[in-house]
Amino acid sequence: MHHMDAKTAICLLINFLILVGGLWFFCRNLVKKTFQKRRDGIVEDLERADAARKEAEESNANLQRDNERNSELISGIIAQAEEQSERTLAASAEAAERDSKKITDRAAAEEDEFRGNMLQRVSTETVSRVADLTNEVLKLDEFADARQKLIERYIEKIKDLIVVQQSDILNMNELKKLKVKVSSAEPLTDEEMETLNRVIRESFISCENEVNADLVGGVSIKIGDTVYDGSLTHQLDRISQDIRSNTAAADTESKNITNAIAERLEKTHAEVDVYQTGKVISVSDGICHISGLSDVMSGEMLEFPGGLRGMVQDLQKDNVGCVLMGPFQHIQEGDTVRRTGRIMEVPVGEALIGRVVDAMGNPIDGMGPINTTEFRPVESPAPSVVDRKSVSVPLQTGLKAIDALIPIGRGQRELIIGDRQTGKTAIALDTIINQKGQNVICVYVAIGQKESTVAGVVDKLRSHGAMDYTIVVSASAFEPAPMLYIAPYSGCAMAEYFMYQGKDVLIIYDDLSKQAVAYREISLLLHRPPGREAYPGDVFYLHSRLLERAARLRPECGGGSITALPIIETQAGDISAYIPTNVISITDGQIFLESDLFYSGIRPAVNVGLSVSRVGGSAQIGAMRQVAGRLRMDLAQYRELASFSQFGSDLDKATRDTLNRGAHMTEILKQNQYSPMPASEQVVIIFAGAEGFTDDVELKDIARFERELIEYVKVSNPDILETIAGGKKMPAELVTRLKGVIAEFKQSF
């Protein structure tokens, strides 16, 4: 058993060893596989790590290269930016310097103007104050001897000054007496009074003496309305008034105002001022009635307190009617009015060109004073017939419909008439703009318009460079009626200055309807009897004496010209009203603008049938007269046929052709505002239409056809335009050549 146990134990041991060996082998393979897989994984990880390291190194190298390139690029950009910045800064600095200079100059100008105004105001106030103090000082007893000597000198001079006026003769004849009043600061001695009586009796009757201490010194004699004033108070008052009105040489930089007054008194103390005075009876609505002023002239300029000016309009037996040129609220009954002895006048000259002024010639554009010393009366006689020359030089408006059909010549008066908002002012402005480079000075008179409207006109003219040769006279709607009444005459006076200098002038009156209304208001306030439509009987003369001043002068008389384009506004197209018929009969033709044409898109809306120029083809260049000869008749025929053709559709070929040609010519004559066209270009396009080259062009393409044709002729055959602009008729060979050029262009259109 023990033997069996040993064998069994050996077997078990062998089996155990076999099992252990098997387990070892199995575990070994398992461990080997496990660690092999782990090792392979580690190896792969190491390989991947190595590859990643190499890739990272390569990326770092690339990144370093990119950084280097970026650094170079950034450096270049920075350098370029610095260079550009330097250029920009330099340009900005230059622009800033220019702007700064402009601002500085403007500020300096404003400062100078402000300083000048302040100096003038301070000087004026100082002089007035010193004059008042001088007035008081001269009343002291210390100056008694000087005052007595002044009276003696006055009595010596009065013998040569007293003149018998027409009004004095009338008073002596009718009233058998003449009032003479002698005022003196102190009682006159018997000897002095006897001397004065003897002097006055030679022409007048005896006089009375009144002591007036306010005269300070000297004597003042009033004979009728005429004053012979030799008082110190009057001299001091005139000094103050002269300085206030800038008519005296005011020494604004004087360190000693008293010395300045003393010097002035030294020169004037022995002089006697002779003038006529009157008293305000009533004042309202810009009209003043004055007593006295017996020898005043019609149209004379009067001087009111505060520097206000007025113009004499009515001469009655016992009073004078005067229109006031400016604010009159400070004028009261009893105020003294003084004659100036001058007819109403306005400043004229080259200094007004480019400026906007009121009806009295005062600047209202904020550009400072107008430096001119020349004046012309607002009312002056028209040139006589023998001084005039026939109208033969064209004044181009730049508008095809007018230059071709209703030509205007230099020295002509052509009326622009139509309802409101039909383009009347547009034609006038286009005409002004078209005068650029034509050596024509323009005057635009705005009557009764809004200030904003006038400002828009001035801005438009300035944007087209037309203010370089234009004067704008504005009497706006808010101003009193006398300013609206006088504005056209003021503008005409400014234009006449240049005409008599031998220059050509274009003047626009926009519009005379408002002037007629203002004159009607003045006349009714002056108690003149109303007539047709409440206008006074002389309203025709109002416009005729204005428009007759437009003329072309003979070379012996200066050779200049004034071309007048008055504007009249109609009511519902009624050209048979009072004012329109008046002005039509005065002018040399009219351009009638029709509302229906305007609203249908035909602009300028010229009614060819009612418009006419009595100068005719003599105011056209030869080529225009040649191509536009039948244009008026063709258009009139077209419009007549067009009005009948709407009632039937069965038309013969000739009628259809006429309607087609007329429609195309009407389209050709259309023109945009502010785009005037030279006469030579007008001839080319009108010639193309008249010869039938546009008959098969669509109406909507006419504007493009015109634009491209003109450009084509300018580029390919500029000599054609130069020849046409010469003013002569086109010879046959030029007509043939122009037809060929248009035919060539049409092939490529």
XYZ file of C-alpha atoms in Angstrom:
749
model
C 0.000 0.000 0.000
C 2.882 2.082 0.904
C 4.336 0.997 -2.372
C 1.205 2.131 -4.133
C 1.245 5.294 -2.243
C 4.775 6.026 -3.397
C 3.831 5.329 -6.996
C 0.763 7.416 -6.595
C 2.781 10.197 -5.042
C 5.259 9.983 -7.878
C 2.461 10.129 -10.381
C 0.884 12.983 -8.624
C 4.249 14.705 -8.451
C 4.792 14.096 -12.127
C 1.298 15.303 -12.889
C 1.867 18.314 -10.663
C 5.105 19.093 -12.418
C 3.434 18.656 -15.796
C 0.633 20.941 -14.656
C 3.111 23.456 -13.288
C 5.082 23.299 -16.515
C 1.948 23.734 -18.557
C 0.812 26.591 -16.442
C 4.239 28.154 -16.661
C 4.308 27.739 -20.380
C 0.836 29.086 -20.755
C 1.443 31.981 -18.384
C 4.772 32.643 -20.003
C 3.191 32.899 -23.450
C 0.407 34.979 -22.034
C 2.816 37.306 -20.236
C 5.065 37.357 -23.235
C 2.195 38.299 -25.518
C 0.967 40.873 -23.018
C 4.322 42.551 -22.565
C 5.080 42.218 -26.259
C 1.887 44.114 -27.091
C 2.713 46.655 -24.430
C 6.240 46.940 -25.726
C 4.998 47.312 -29.256
C 2.615 49.970 -28.019
C 5.426 51.729 -26.203
C 7.601 51.480 -29.288
C 4.813 52.909 -31.417
C 4.293 55.636 -28.864
C 7.985 56.341 -28.915
C 8.001 56.392 -32.698
C 4.971 58.659 -32.755
C 6.579 60.851 -30.114
C 9.749 60.968 -32.179
C 7.749 61.828 -35.289
C 5.818 64.437 -33.312
C 9.097 65.802 -31.997
C 10.483 66.000 -35.498
C 7.255 67.586 -36.716
C 7.361 70.035 -33.815
C 10.963 70.853 -34.625
C 10.011 71.352 -38.262
C 6.993 73.428 -37.217
C 9.200 75.480 -34.932
C 11.590 76.030 -37.798
C 8.725 76.995 -40.109
C 7.272 79.197 -37.413
C 10.632 80.821 -36.917
C 10.923 81.397 -40.655
C 7.354 82.771 -40.720
C 8.170 84.980 -37.773
C 11.193 86.275 -39.581
C 9.178 86.909 -42.735
C 6.392 88.519 -40.686
C 8.940 90.646 -38.905
C 10.342 91.784 -42.237
C 6.815 92.349 -43.593
C 5.771 94.238 -40.452
C 8.913 96.324 -40.665
C 8.109 97.141 -44.306
C 4.517 97.939 -43.488
C 5.598 100.088 -40.558
C 8.123 101.891 -42.733
C 5.544 102.365 -45.479
C 2.958 103.488 -42.934
C 5.467 105.882 -41.413
C 6.278 107.256 -44.864
C 2.579 107.509 -45.758
C 1.882 109.034 -42.368
C 4.623 111.570 -42.932
C 3.164 112.439 -46.342
C -0.360 112.555 -44.901
C 0.790 114.619 -41.972
C 2.644 116.942 -44.322
C -0.433 117.283 -46.539
C -2.645 117.652 -43.496
C -0.254 120.201 -42.096
C -0.329 122.136 -45.363
C -4.141 121.912 -45.504
C -4.368 122.813 -41.841
C -1.974 125.679 -42.454
C -4.089 126.884 -45.375
C -7.291 126.522 -43.358
C -5.622 128.174 -40.416
C -4.453 131.022 -42.649
C -7.969 131.427 -44.040
C -9.444 131.407 -40.545
C -6.749 133.782 -39.338
C -7.262 136.123 -42.280
C -11.014 136.028 -41.814
C -10.632 136.593 -38.091
C -8.217 139.458 -38.769
C -10.622 140.972 -41.291
C -13.517 140.610 -38.863
C -11.353 142.042 -36.096
C -10.346 144.979 -38.299
C -13.961 145.531 -39.296
C -15.060 145.278 -35.673
C -12.277 147.597 -34.562
C -13.147 150.012 -37.356
C -16.804 149.911 -36.400
C -15.956 150.371 -32.742
C -13.528 153.180 -33.518
C -16.124 154.833 -35.737
C -18.837 154.403 -33.120
C -16.581 155.589 -30.298
C -15.341 158.450 -32.453
C -18.888 159.424 -33.423
C -20.112 159.281 -29.846
C -17.009 161.108 -28.631
C -17.314 163.836 -31.230
C -20.991 164.263 -30.472
C -20.240 164.468 -26.767
C -17.333 166.861 -27.260
C -19.491 168.959 -29.583
C -22.116 169.213 -26.860
C -19.491 170.157 -24.271
C -17.988 172.697 -26.679
C -21.445 174.114 -27.123
C -21.714 174.668 -23.370
C -18.175 176.002 -22.988
C -18.565 178.569 -25.748
C -21.475 180.137 -23.856
C -19.121 181.257 -21.057
C -18.304 184.919 -20.628
C -14.658 184.341 -21.555
C -15.745 183.869 -25.178
C -17.976 186.965 -25.351
C -15.506 188.941 -27.457
C -15.068 186.054 -29.873
C -18.823 185.724 -30.236
C -19.144 189.452 -30.922
C -16.445 189.308 -33.606
C -18.267 186.351 -35.175
C -21.427 188.484 -35.468
C -19.461 191.278 -37.096
C -17.904 188.926 -39.632
C -21.313 187.430 -40.339
C -22.879 190.836 -41.029
C -20.027 191.608 -43.413
C -20.561 188.356 -45.357
C -24.370 188.442 -45.441
C -24.365 191.236 -48.033
C -22.968 188.885 -50.674
C -25.104 185.879 -49.747
C -28.705 187.025 -49.726
C -30.437 185.994 -52.957
C -34.067 186.531 -53.879
C -35.630 183.089 -54.441
C -38.562 182.437 -56.764
C -40.720 181.554 -53.780
C -39.841 184.903 -52.161
C -40.993 186.790 -55.268
C -44.251 184.833 -55.317
C -44.875 185.569 -51.647
C -44.233 189.270 -52.112
C -46.453 189.423 -55.187
C -49.343 187.439 -53.702
C -49.137 188.209 -49.997
C -47.531 191.652 -50.318
C -45.164 190.674 -47.543
C -42.248 188.417 -46.748
C -41.374 187.263 -43.274
C -37.721 187.738 -42.308
C -36.529 186.437 -38.963
C -33.093 187.176 -37.501
C -31.934 184.986 -34.612
C -28.823 185.767 -32.599
C -27.233 184.413 -29.461
C -27.125 187.898 -27.913
C -29.059 191.128 -28.579
C -27.731 192.947 -31.607
C -26.593 196.532 -31.196
C -28.539 199.299 -32.881
C -25.719 199.753 -35.351
C -25.688 196.035 -36.237
C -29.451 195.939 -36.546
C -29.431 199.007 -38.776
C -26.779 197.426 -40.981
C -28.843 194.247 -41.336
C -32.002 196.248 -42.020
C -30.242 198.200 -44.703
C -28.914 195.022 -46.356
C -32.289 193.272 -46.232
C -34.298 196.303 -47.352
C -32.387 196.330 -50.630
C -34.223 193.124 -51.546
C -36.895 192.690 -48.902
C -38.771 194.546 -46.232
C -37.871 195.169 -42.605
C -37.171 192.290 -40.293
C -37.527 191.353 -36.641
C -34.811 190.238 -34.244
C -35.115 187.291 -31.867
C -32.544 186.478 -29.185
C -31.844 182.724 -29.022
C -29.151 181.707 -26.545
C -29.081 178.191 -27.983
C -27.209 179.519 -31.013
C -24.111 179.977 -28.745
C -22.647 182.539 -31.127
C -23.261 184.053 -34.528
C -26.446 184.975 -36.341
C -29.083 183.019 -38.282
C -31.444 184.731 -40.752
C -34.505 183.000 -42.152
C -36.077 184.607 -45.214
C -39.127 182.620 -46.229
C -37.925 179.003 -46.189
C -34.276 179.885 -46.832
C -31.924 179.932 -43.843
C -28.603 181.781 -43.822
C -27.030 180.111 -40.820
C -23.755 181.378 -39.365
C -24.225 180.142 -35.788
C -21.746 178.035 -33.852
C -24.458 175.583 -32.857
C -25.183 174.879 -36.502
C -21.503 174.325 -37.290
C -21.116 171.879 -34.399
C -24.290 170.093 -35.441
C -23.051 169.752 -39.031
C -19.755 168.296 -37.796
C -21.616 165.630 -35.839
C -23.967 164.874 -38.735
C -21.130 164.665 -41.246
C -19.245 162.197 -39.092
C -22.365 160.109 -38.488
C -23.088 159.945 -42.224
C -19.394 159.407 -43.118
C -19.408 162.441 -45.403
C -16.765 164.335 -43.465
C -13.155 163.322 -42.978
C -13.704 161.896 -39.506
C -10.371 161.514 -37.762
C -11.129 158.182 -36.062
C -7.526 157.764 -34.950
C -7.188 161.265 -33.573
C -5.657 161.357 -30.120
C -7.316 164.654 -29.368
C -10.888 164.963 -30.586
C -11.111 168.476 -29.191
C -8.239 169.615 -31.413
C -9.971 168.069 -34.415
C -13.151 170.016 -33.663
C -11.134 173.161 -33.059
C -9.430 172.795 -36.430
C -12.805 172.286 -38.107
C -14.258 175.324 -36.337
C -11.212 177.375 -37.321
C -11.974 176.606 -40.976
C -15.737 177.040 -40.809
C -16.513 179.574 -38.089
C -16.649 182.437 -40.547
C -18.639 180.552 -43.177
C -22.378 180.900 -43.627
C -24.421 177.832 -44.547
C -27.353 178.532 -46.857
C -30.153 175.975 -46.990
C -33.924 175.623 -47.070
C -35.947 173.854 -44.428
C -39.448 172.563 -43.966
C -41.537 170.969 -41.230
C -43.089 167.504 -41.228
C -46.879 167.745 -41.384
C -47.679 164.020 -41.415
C -45.904 160.716 -41.991
C -47.338 157.252 -42.621
C -46.727 154.178 -44.786
C -43.466 155.557 -46.176
C -45.089 158.832 -47.308
C -44.312 162.189 -45.679
C -46.030 165.540 -46.260
C -43.899 168.605 -45.536
C -44.690 172.304 -45.292
C -42.196 174.844 -46.556
C -39.393 173.892 -48.984
C -40.875 176.380 -51.426
C -38.066 176.057 -54.008
C -37.582 172.295 -53.795
C -37.198 170.325 -57.062
C -39.136 167.264 -58.135
C -37.028 164.187 -57.464
C -34.747 166.085 -55.075
C -33.193 164.237 -52.179
C -34.231 165.509 -48.732
C -32.463 164.995 -45.428
C -34.471 163.900 -42.385
C -33.363 163.524 -38.750
C -31.291 160.407 -38.150
C -29.760 160.425 -41.627
C -32.930 159.177 -43.341
C -33.238 160.193 -46.993
C -36.387 160.947 -48.928
C -37.284 161.825 -52.504
C -39.737 164.538 -53.507
C -42.685 163.143 -55.460
C -45.465 165.735 -55.218
C -45.242 169.514 -55.433
C -48.434 171.073 -54.067
C -49.089 174.755 -53.472
C -48.898 174.524 -49.696
C -46.984 171.277 -49.071
C -44.563 168.758 -50.552
C -45.159 164.999 -50.834
C -42.060 162.881 -50.226
C -41.362 159.132 -50.271
C -39.057 157.854 -47.524
C -36.163 155.563 -48.410
C -35.815 153.462 -45.299
C -37.207 152.939 -41.779
C -39.195 155.998 -40.755
C -40.581 155.114 -37.314
C -38.513 157.837 -35.603
C -39.883 160.653 -37.799
C -42.505 162.770 -36.008
C -44.722 165.700 -36.838
C -42.825 168.981 -36.534
C -39.386 167.524 -37.361
C -37.188 169.762 -39.490
C -36.463 168.590 -43.040
C -33.565 170.011 -44.997
C -32.983 170.316 -48.746
C -29.794 168.814 -50.140
C -29.968 170.522 -53.534
C -29.187 167.178 -55.249
C -31.439 164.918 -57.265
C -31.790 161.394 -55.787
C -28.614 159.494 -56.668
C -26.932 156.137 -56.079
C -23.268 155.043 -56.066
C -21.943 153.591 -59.331
C -18.664 152.176 -60.581
C -16.546 149.057 -60.906
C -16.614 148.480 -57.140
C -20.266 147.365 -57.349
C -19.529 144.371 -59.608
C -19.997 141.141 -57.681
C -21.950 142.835 -54.897
C -25.541 142.698 -53.638
C -26.955 146.132 -52.803
C -30.299 147.618 -51.826
C -32.255 150.177 -53.829
C -30.103 153.017 -52.442
C -26.836 151.293 -53.358
C -25.994 150.267 -49.787
C -24.286 146.838 -49.516
C -26.413 144.074 -47.983
C -24.150 141.074 -48.677
C -21.982 141.395 -45.565
C -18.822 141.969 -47.612
C -18.013 145.410 -46.248
C -18.425 148.904 -47.671
C -18.348 149.703 -51.393
C -15.372 151.912 -52.165
C -16.590 154.253 -54.861
C -16.786 158.022 -55.087
C -18.943 158.239 -58.219
C -22.706 158.766 -58.160
C -25.408 158.982 -60.812
C -28.987 160.282 -60.451
C -31.578 157.525 -60.436
C -33.640 159.468 -62.965
C -31.846 160.687 -66.080
C -32.917 161.429 -69.670
C -32.857 158.583 -72.178
C -30.355 158.875 -75.058
C -31.752 160.904 -77.938
C -32.552 159.370 -81.310
C -29.458 160.878 -82.946
C -27.242 159.337 -80.239
C -28.552 155.828 -80.902
C -27.340 153.177 -83.305
C -29.378 150.369 -84.875
C -29.375 147.014 -83.091
C -27.219 144.558 -85.044
C -24.986 142.739 -82.546
C -26.636 139.607 -81.079
C -26.918 139.050 -77.359
C -27.011 135.270 -77.052
C -29.229 133.787 -74.337
C -27.873 130.263 -74.814
C -31.432 128.974 -75.276
C -32.211 127.396 -78.663
C -35.890 128.342 -78.611
C -35.043 132.025 -78.152
C -31.816 132.493 -80.120
C -33.376 130.730 -83.122
C -36.930 132.096 -83.032
C -36.927 135.314 -80.958
C -33.403 136.752 -81.275
C -32.265 139.501 -78.919
C -29.734 142.164 -79.885
C -27.535 144.372 -77.758
C -29.462 147.553 -77.030
C -32.860 145.880 -77.404
C -35.770 145.801 -74.918
C -37.347 142.345 -74.932
C -40.222 141.604 -72.559
C -40.459 138.249 -70.771
C -44.124 137.711 -69.929
C -46.157 134.852 -68.493
C -47.970 133.495 -65.454
C -46.128 132.832 -62.221
C -44.013 129.666 -62.093
C -43.590 129.344 -65.850
C -39.810 129.882 -66.002
C -39.481 133.648 -66.519
C -36.648 134.084 -64.022
C -35.009 130.892 -65.323
C -34.656 132.449 -68.795
C -33.171 135.605 -67.281
C -30.645 133.667 -65.177
C -29.629 131.439 -68.102
C -29.037 134.584 -70.155
C -26.812 136.024 -67.410
C -24.866 132.759 -67.100
C -24.395 132.639 -70.887
C -22.649 136.052 -70.856
C -19.564 134.540 -69.224
C -16.577 135.477 -71.360
C -18.736 137.682 -73.626
C -17.527 141.008 -72.117
C -21.051 141.877 -70.960
C -21.768 143.301 -67.494
C -25.075 142.129 -66.001
C -27.388 143.867 -63.530
C -30.150 141.803 -61.911
C -32.850 143.870 -60.167
C -35.057 141.809 -57.824
C -38.277 143.681 -56.997
C -40.608 142.514 -54.250
C -39.137 139.026 -53.898
C -38.415 137.062 -50.746
C -34.901 137.465 -49.397
C -34.445 133.687 -49.495
C -35.302 133.695 -53.199
C -32.771 136.437 -53.905
C -30.156 134.567 -51.854
C -30.822 131.444 -53.945
C -30.382 133.434 -57.172
C -27.104 134.928 -55.934
C -25.851 131.497 -54.861
C -26.727 130.003 -58.250
C -24.996 132.843 -60.103
C -21.948 132.521 -57.880
C -21.734 128.749 -58.413
C -21.628 129.323 -62.195
C -19.039 132.107 -61.895
C -21.531 134.734 -63.065
C -21.198 137.038 -60.028
C -17.770 138.045 -61.349
C -19.554 140.320 -63.838
C -22.956 140.834 -62.166
C -24.511 143.406 -59.825
C -27.604 142.352 -57.861
C -29.987 145.097 -56.701
C -32.550 143.780 -54.230
C -35.694 145.514 -52.959
C -37.266 142.671 -51.013
C -40.950 142.208 -50.253
C -40.702 143.395 -46.629
C -39.277 146.797 -47.575
C -41.536 149.870 -47.913
C -43.131 150.579 -51.288
C -40.770 153.487 -52.167
C -37.802 151.095 -52.188
C -39.591 148.774 -54.647
C -40.500 151.796 -56.763
C -36.969 153.217 -56.949
C -35.023 149.915 -57.345
C -35.302 149.603 -61.178
C -34.161 153.201 -61.645
C -31.208 152.603 -59.312
C -30.195 149.492 -61.247
C -30.519 151.401 -64.527
C -28.289 154.205 -63.183
C -25.624 151.630 -62.301
C -25.913 150.145 -65.804
C -25.736 153.563 -67.488
C -22.345 154.211 -65.904
C -20.895 151.261 -67.830
C -22.825 152.066 -71.033
C -21.328 155.548 -71.207
C -17.924 153.937 -70.576
C -18.388 152.090 -73.881
C -19.318 148.711 -72.371
C -22.236 146.386 -73.077
C -24.682 145.814 -70.215
C -27.571 143.399 -69.712
C -30.166 144.442 -67.119
C -33.004 142.258 -65.832
C -36.032 143.814 -64.113
C -37.653 140.994 -62.127
C -40.396 142.026 -62.141
C -42.050 145.309 -63.153
C -45.535 144.117 -62.141
C -44.538 144.464 -58.484
C -43.011 147.879 -59.166
C -46.309 149.022 -60.717
C -48.203 147.790 -57.633
C -45.769 149.643 -55.355
C -46.183 152.812 -57.427
C -49.958 152.452 -57.241
C -49.699 152.239 -53.451
C -47.512 155.356 -53.317
C -49.846 157.277 -55.647
C -52.933 156.435 -53.628
C -51.193 157.507 -50.417
C -50.226 160.760 -52.155
C -53.945 161.272 -52.945
C -53.505 161.040 -56.701
C -56.719 160.155 -58.528
C -56.934 156.445 -59.437
C -57.695 155.322 -62.983
C -57.990 151.949 -64.691
C -57.421 149.075 -62.231
C -56.760 151.808 -59.592
C -53.437 152.662 -61.241
C -52.583 156.365 -61.605
C -52.718 157.944 -65.030
C -48.922 158.186 -65.349
C -48.192 154.483 -64.801
C -47.328 154.176 -68.505
C -44.713 156.894 -68.045
C -43.396 154.966 -65.017
C -42.157 152.172 -67.278
C -41.555 154.053 -70.511
C -39.026 156.468 -69.018
C -37.229 153.472 -67.502
C -37.105 151.217 -70.566
C -36.301 154.047 -73.006
C -32.935 154.359 -71.260
C -31.938 151.027 -72.847
C -30.146 151.739 -76.114
C -27.105 151.088 -78.247
C -25.022 154.243 -78.569
C -23.096 155.495 -81.560
C -19.282 155.283 -81.199
C -19.128 159.080 -80.933
C -21.350 158.871 -77.838
C -19.435 156.068 -76.158
C -20.477 153.034 -78.177
C -21.871 151.107 -75.204
C -25.284 149.513 -74.867
C -27.926 148.518 -72.345
C -30.072 145.500 -73.188
C -33.182 145.413 -71.005
C -35.148 142.242 -70.253
C -38.141 143.371 -68.181
C -40.343 140.658 -66.673
C -44.117 141.011 -66.332
C -46.332 138.519 -64.506
C -49.776 137.867 -65.988
C -52.915 136.507 -64.364
C -54.256 133.375 -66.114
C -52.359 134.268 -69.289
C -54.187 137.572 -69.753
C -51.755 139.673 -71.803
C -54.492 142.230 -72.477
C -54.424 143.558 -68.897
C -53.379 147.150 -68.248
C -49.716 146.739 -67.261
C -48.886 143.958 -69.801
C -50.292 145.961 -72.721
C -48.417 149.051 -71.549
C -45.053 147.302 -71.420
C -45.667 145.356 -74.655
C -46.185 148.681 -76.433
C -42.933 150.052 -74.984
C -40.626 147.110 -75.720
C -39.194 145.740 -78.980
C -40.888 142.357 -78.651
C -41.953 139.804 -76.091
C -41.218 136.226 -75.083
C -44.549 134.754 -73.995
C -44.357 131.732 -71.689
C -47.458 129.556 -71.589
C -48.533 127.500 -68.577
C -49.939 124.626 -70.671
C -46.624 124.203 -72.474
C -44.712 124.375 -69.205
C -46.835 121.704 -67.535
C -46.629 119.469 -70.620
C -42.838 119.351 -70.265
C -41.846 121.851 -72.970
C -39.219 124.020 -71.296
C -38.566 126.828 -71.937
C -42.336 127.054 -72.434
C -42.173 129.625 -75.253
C -45.370 130.165 -77.204
C -44.013 130.711 -80.723
C -47.244 132.224 -82.003
C -47.486 135.007 -79.421
C -43.756 135.659 -79.057
C -42.007 138.086 -81.366
C -38.794 140.054 -81.754
C -39.162 143.298 -83.658
C -35.412 143.365 -84.290
C -35.578 140.039 -86.129
C -32.729 138.397 -87.992
C -30.467 141.428 -87.698
C -29.724 140.261 -84.157
C -28.681 136.746 -85.257
C -25.443 135.300 -86.542
C -25.609 134.461 -90.256
C -25.657 130.678 -89.819
C -28.527 130.813 -87.335
C -30.529 133.066 -89.625
C -29.835 130.559 -92.402
C -30.982 127.393 -90.611
C -33.838 128.887 -88.543
C -35.517 130.746 -91.395
C -38.528 128.447 -91.749
C -38.458 127.082 -88.221
C -41.078 129.471 -86.811
C -43.527 128.799 -89.639
C -42.962 125.033 -89.455
C -43.608 124.983 -85.701
C -46.713 127.148 -86.006
C -48.010 124.842 -88.765
C -47.221 121.780 -86.656
C -49.155 123.076 -83.635
C -52.120 124.002 -85.787
C -52.171 120.542 -87.387
C -51.635 118.875 -84.015
C -54.713 120.597 -82.593
C -56.840 119.308 -85.508
C -55.312 115.841 -85.841
C -56.582 114.811 -82.413
C -60.121 114.731 -83.848
C -59.321 112.190 -86.576
C -56.950 109.290 -87.171
C -57.059 109.020 -90.970
C -54.233 111.354 -92.016
C -52.398 111.552 -95.325
C -48.640 111.023 -95.530
C -47.791 114.722 -95.925
C -49.686 115.580 -92.738
C -48.059 112.696 -90.871
C -44.620 113.860 -92.011
C -45.347 117.426 -90.923
C -46.513 116.246 -87.508
C -43.471 113.999 -87.142
C -41.027 116.757 -88.121
C -42.754 119.239 -85.805
C -42.676 116.843 -82.861
C -38.952 116.240 -83.368
C -38.162 119.957 -83.728
C -40.161 120.681 -80.579
C -38.113 118.045 -78.771
C -34.882 119.572 -80.104
C -35.832 123.006 -78.756
C -36.268 121.648 -75.213
C -33.446 122.603 -72.860
C -32.607 122.108 -69.200
C -32.158 125.069 -66.877
C -28.648 126.384 -66.149
C -27.266 124.728 -69.303
C -26.989 127.447 -71.956
C -25.533 126.366 -75.301
C -23.146 128.270 -77.614
C -24.738 129.547 -80.826
C -22.507 127.367 -83.045
C -23.716 124.176 -81.319
C -27.318 125.363 -81.583
C -26.885 125.783 -85.342
C -25.595 122.211 -85.749
C -28.460 120.508 -83.926
C -31.165 122.736 -85.480
C -29.641 122.084 -88.904
C -29.751 118.322 -88.254
C -33.447 118.557 -87.340
C -34.381 120.867 -90.212
C -32.656 118.594 -92.764
C -34.566 115.543 -91.546
C -31.697 113.665 -89.898
C -33.731 113.271 -86.701
C -37.033 112.273 -88.293
C -36.476 108.556 -87.658
C -34.918 108.991 -84.195
C -37.115 108.086 -81.244
C -38.318 111.162 -79.381
C -36.898 109.835 -76.118
C -33.466 109.573 -77.772
C -33.361 113.124 -79.169
C -31.512 114.520 -76.131
C -28.869 111.776 -76.372
C -28.637 112.272 -80.158
C -28.031 115.985 -79.641
C -25.423 115.460 -76.939
C -23.461 112.822 -78.860
C -23.681 114.696 -82.175
C -22.192 117.845 -80.663
C -19.420 115.802 -79.055
C -18.731 114.047 -82.358
C -18.475 117.327 -84.283
C -16.229 118.814 -81.584
C -13.809 115.904 -81.837
C -13.851 115.180 -85.577
C -14.509 118.604 -87.161
C -13.965 121.435 -84.643
C -13.320 123.900 -87.467
C -17.007 123.685 -88.454
C -18.041 125.131 -85.096
C -15.361 127.812 -85.336
C -16.565 128.854 -88.800
C -20.202 129.022 -87.652
C -19.213 131.060 -84.580
C -17.586 133.595 -86.910
C -21.019 135.063 -87.541
C -21.267 134.725 -91.314
C -23.577 132.549 -93.376
C -22.424 129.009 -94.126
C -21.136 128.634 -97.700
C -22.510 125.807 -99.833
C -19.428 123.614 -99.381
C -19.693 123.924 -95.595
C -23.390 122.975 -95.718
C -22.528 119.889 -97.799
C -19.698 118.983 -95.461
C -21.910 119.384 -92.374
C -24.511 117.080 -93.933
C -21.799 114.473 -94.498
C -20.550 114.738 -90.928
C -24.065 114.297 -89.512
C -24.692 111.334 -91.855
C -21.429 109.692 -90.681
C -22.398 110.198 -87.054
C -25.858 108.788 -87.604
C -24.444 105.521 -88.969
C -22.771 104.896 -85.605
C -25.604 106.250 -83.444
